[in-house]
mmCIF file of C-alpha atoms in Angstrom:
data_model
loop_
_atom_site.group_PDB
_atom_site.id
_atom_site.type_symbol
_atom_site.label_atom_id
_atom_site.label_comp_id
_atom_site.label_asym_id
_atom_site.label_seq_id
_atom_site.Cartn_x
_atom_site.Cartn_y
_atom_site.Cartn_z
ATOM 1 C CA UNK H 278 0.000 0.000 0.000
ATOM 2 C CA UNK H 279 2.766 2.433 0.890
ATOM 3 C CA UNK H 280 4.492 1.705 -2.412
ATOM 4 C CA UNK H 281 1.314 2.729 -4.239
ATOM 5 C CA UNK H 282 1.155 5.969 -2.283
ATOM 6 C CA UNK H 283 4.835 6.681 -2.919
ATOM 7 C CA UNK H 284 4.654 6.093 -6.664
ATOM 8 C CA UNK H 285 1.502 8.183 -7.047
ATOM 9 C CA UNK H 286 3.027 10.942 -4.932
ATOM 10 C CA UNK H 287 6.078 10.852 -7.208
ATOM 11 C CA UNK H 288 3.729 11.019 -10.200
ATOM 12 C CA UNK H 289 1.876 14.007 -8.724
ATOM 13 C CA UNK H 290 5.147 15.849 -8.079
ATOM 14 C CA UNK H 291 6.264 15.087 -11.644
ATOM 15 C CA UNK H 292 2.945 16.385 -13.009
ATOM 16 C CA UNK H 293 3.301 19.601 -11.017
ATOM 17 C CA UNK H 294 6.891 20.025 -12.222
ATOM 18 C CA UNK H 295 5.692 19.602 -15.818
ATOM 19 C CA UNK H 296 3.148 22.381 -15.210
ATOM 20 C CA UNK H 297 6.000 24.560 -13.894
ATOM 21 C CA UNK H 298 8.112 23.738 -16.966
ATOM 22 C CA UNK H 299 5.185 24.732 -19.177
ATOM 23 C CA UNK H 300 5.123 28.070 -17.351
ATOM 24 C CA UNK H 301 8.819 28.603 -18.045
ATOM 25 C CA UNK H 302 8.352 27.717 -21.712
ATOM 26 C CA UNK H 303 5.379 30.095 -21.929
ATOM 27 C CA UNK H 304 7.451 32.880 -20.390
ATOM 28 C CA UNK H 305 10.286 32.311 -22.851
ATOM 29 C CA UNK H 306 7.838 32.148 -25.755
ATOM 30 C CA UNK H 307 6.188 35.421 -24.744
ATOM 31 C CA UNK H 308 9.580 37.091 -24.349
ATOM 32 C CA UNK H 309 10.679 35.928 -27.807
ATOM 33 C CA UNK H 310 7.380 37.158 -29.252
ATOM 34 C CA UNK H 311 7.779 40.555 -27.559
ATOM 35 C CA UNK H 312 11.323 40.960 -28.864
ATOM 36 C CA UNK H 313 10.338 39.873 -32.392
ATOM 37 C CA UNK H 314 7.339 42.208 -32.441
ATOM 38 C CA UNK H 315 9.291 45.101 -30.922
ATOM 39 C CA UNK H 316 6.833 45.298 -28.013
ATOM 40 C CA UNK H 317 7.402 45.860 -24.322
ATOM 41 C CA UNK H 318 8.602 42.757 -22.485
ATOM 42 C CA UNK H 319 6.384 43.481 -19.490
ATOM 43 C CA UNK H 320 9.030 44.546 -17.005
ATOM 44 C CA UNK H 321 11.526 42.684 -14.860
ATOM 45 C CA UNK H 322 8.889 40.962 -12.693
ATOM 46 C CA UNK H 323 6.661 39.711 -15.514
ATOM 47 C CA UNK H 324 8.554 36.436 -15.951
ATOM 48 C CA UNK H 325 8.785 35.435 -12.285
ATOM 49 C CA UNK H 326 5.110 36.259 -11.706
ATOM 50 C CA UNK H 327 4.082 34.257 -14.768
ATOM 51 C CA UNK H 328 6.041 31.255 -13.469
ATOM 52 C CA UNK H 329 4.543 31.702 -9.988
ATOM 53 C CA UNK H 330 1.051 31.757 -11.489
ATOM 54 C CA UNK H 331 1.853 28.659 -13.569
ATOM 55 C CA UNK H 332 3.076 26.849 -10.445
ATOM 56 C CA UNK H 333 -0.055 27.794 -8.468
ATOM 57 C CA UNK H 334 -2.478 26.896 -11.258
ATOM 58 C CA UNK H 335 -0.527 23.708 -11.945
ATOM 59 C CA UNK H 336 -0.801 22.709 -8.293
ATOM 60 C CA UNK H 337 -4.538 23.379 -8.301
ATOM 61 C CA UNK H 338 -5.042 21.416 -11.527
ATOM 62 C CA UNK H 339 -2.960 18.550 -10.173
ATOM 63 C CA UNK H 340 -5.143 18.256 -7.087
ATOM 64 C CA UNK H 341 -8.545 19.151 -8.564
ATOM 65 C CA UNK H 342 -8.332 17.474 -11.988
ATOM 66 C CA UNK H 343 -5.484 14.985 -12.309
ATOM 67 C CA UNK H 344 -5.909 13.311 -8.909
ATOM 68 C CA UNK H 345 -9.606 12.485 -9.473
ATOM 69 C CA UNK H 346 -8.837 11.349 -13.027
ATOM 70 C CA UNK H 347 -6.138 8.963 -11.790
ATOM 71 C CA UNK H 348 -8.420 7.655 -9.025
ATOM 72 C CA UNK H 349 -11.276 7.025 -11.475
ATOM 73 C CA UNK H 350 -8.838 5.341 -13.855
ATOM 74 C CA UNK H 351 -7.598 3.068 -11.047
ATOM 75 C CA UNK H 352 -11.153 2.173 -9.996
ATOM 76 C CA UNK H 353 -12.218 1.278 -13.531
ATOM 77 C CA UNK H 354 -9.157 -0.909 -14.020
ATOM 78 C CA UNK H 355 -9.524 -1.705 -17.727
ATOM 79 C CA UNK H 356 -8.450 0.972 -20.188
ATOM 80 C CA UNK H 357 -7.430 3.131 -17.229
ATOM 81 C CA UNK H 358 -5.397 5.616 -19.303
ATOM 82 C CA UNK H 359 -8.274 6.203 -21.704
ATOM 83 C CA UNK H 360 -10.692 6.631 -18.802
ATOM 84 C CA UNK H 361 -8.311 9.026 -17.030
ATOM 85 C CA UNK H 362 -7.925 11.147 -20.184
ATOM 86 C CA UNK H 363 -11.687 11.171 -20.759
ATOM 87 C CA UNK H 364 -12.406 12.096 -17.155
ATOM 88 C CA UNK H 365 -9.827 14.899 -17.414
ATOM 89 C CA UNK H 366 -11.642 16.245 -20.481
ATOM 90 C CA UNK H 367 -14.968 16.181 -18.633
ATOM 91 C CA UNK H 368 -13.625 17.840 -15.477
ATOM 92 C CA UNK H 369 -11.862 20.569 -17.427
ATOM 93 C CA UNK H 370 -15.057 21.127 -19.427
ATOM 94 C CA UNK H 371 -17.017 21.582 -16.211
ATOM 95 C CA UNK H 372 -14.404 24.010 -14.878
ATOM 96 C CA UNK H 373 -14.464 25.974 -18.156
ATOM 97 C CA UNK H 374 -18.259 26.156 -18.084
ATOM 98 C CA UNK H 375 -18.216 27.335 -14.469
ATOM 99 C CA UNK H 376 -15.520 29.890 -15.233
ATOM 100 C CA UNK H 377 -17.515 31.270 -18.175
ATOM 101 C CA UNK H 378 -20.624 31.621 -15.994
ATOM 102 C CA UNK H 379 -18.702 33.387 -13.212
ATOM 103 C CA UNK H 380 -16.838 35.769 -15.532
ATOM 104 C CA UNK H 381 -19.644 36.265 -18.059
ATOM 105 C CA UNK H 382 -17.504 35.178 -21.002
ATOM 106 C CA UNK H 383 -18.931 33.796 -24.212
ATOM 107 C CA UNK H 384 -19.178 30.132 -25.120
ATOM 108 C CA UNK H 385 -16.466 30.609 -27.750
ATOM 109 C CA UNK H 386 -14.051 32.030 -25.166
ATOM 110 C CA UNK H 387 -14.882 29.198 -22.756
ATOM 111 C CA UNK H 388 -14.287 26.601 -25.471
ATOM 112 C CA UNK H 389 -10.949 28.177 -26.363
ATOM 113 C CA UNK H 390 -9.938 28.218 -22.695
ATOM 114 C CA UNK H 391 -11.027 24.604 -22.318
ATOM 115 C CA UNK H 392 -8.993 23.507 -25.350
ATOM 116 C CA UNK H 393 -5.863 25.321 -24.147
ATOM 117 C CA UNK H 394 -6.227 23.895 -20.643
ATOM 118 C CA UNK H 395 -6.700 20.382 -22.030
ATOM 119 C CA UNK H 396 -3.526 20.763 -24.080
ATOM 120 C CA UNK H 397 -1.663 21.997 -21.011
ATOM 121 C CA UNK H 398 -2.999 19.229 -18.740
ATOM 122 C CA UNK H 399 -2.489 16.162 -20.936
ATOM 123 C CA UNK H 400 1.306 16.161 -20.722
ATOM 124 C CA UNK H 401 1.338 16.265 -16.877
ATOM 125 C CA UNK H 402 -1.358 13.579 -16.760
ATOM 126 C CA UNK H 403 0.772 11.416 -19.038
ATOM 127 C CA UNK H 404 3.828 12.043 -16.845
ATOM 128 C CA UNK H 405 1.895 11.003 -13.729
ATOM 129 C CA UNK H 406 0.520 7.880 -15.429
ATOM 130 C CA UNK H 407 3.885 6.781 -16.784
ATOM 131 C CA UNK H 408 5.718 7.303 -13.476
ATOM 132 C CA UNK H 409 3.008 5.468 -11.527
ATOM 133 C CA UNK H 410 3.016 2.590 -14.021
ATOM 134 C CA UNK H 411 6.809 2.282 -14.086
ATOM 135 C CA UNK H 412 6.902 2.426 -10.285
ATOM 136 C CA UNK H 413 4.245 -0.281 -10.106
ATOM 137 C CA UNK H 414 6.168 -2.583 -12.418
ATOM 138 C CA UNK H 415 9.381 -2.005 -10.505
ATOM 139 C CA UNK H 416 7.736 -2.703 -7.150
ATOM 140 C CA UNK H 417 6.108 -5.900 -8.453
ATOM 141 C CA UNK H 418 9.401 -7.229 -9.800
ATOM 142 C CA UNK H 419 11.200 -6.380 -6.530
ATOM 143 C CA UNK H 420 8.478 -8.066 -4.506
ATOM 144 C CA UNK H 421 8.839 -11.256 -6.534
ATOM 145 C CA UNK H 422 12.614 -11.264 -6.264
ATOM 146 C CA UNK H 423 12.382 -10.772 -2.486
ATOM 147 C CA UNK H 424 10.295 -13.938 -2.275
ATOM 148 C CA UNK H 425 12.705 -15.906 -4.454
ATOM 149 C CA UNK H 426 10.236 -15.998 -7.358
ATOM 150 C CA UNK H 427 11.788 -15.050 -10.668
ATOM 151 C CA UNK H 428 10.235 -12.123 -12.480
ATOM 152 C CA UNK H 429 8.358 -13.048 -15.656
ATOM 153 C CA UNK H 430 10.216 -12.470 -18.889
ATOM 154 C CA UNK H 431 8.252 -10.434 -21.397
ATOM 155 C CA UNK H 432 9.158 -10.344 -25.063
#
């Protein structure tokens, strides 16, 4: 049980770090765009604040979207990655709809925000899933070797 918690905690940390890396890449992309367009770069604190916002939003998305998606995927068992991706799409759609109601934005703006958030959330979800799966395989092979049972050989 503790191995499951540890590998999913490692997956959650990896997902959050991917969100932070996306914030850094966004900051660099916006800076390159500002320089190419001859526009103002936003000041010396624009980059650090953008990365801080990306880290905060990434943490919230990790807890509010990715964690339930992983849990639902684990409960379903079969096709768990597909179910986790689908559940992520649904949760982000509900958040986008709620955000559009609260802010009074149009359906087109909400759909655009949903699509961008889905694109930003699928890479961290994949990172979490891969790390949890690799950790699960490693723990199963170590458990067998501790008991003196050879690990199965897969082609």
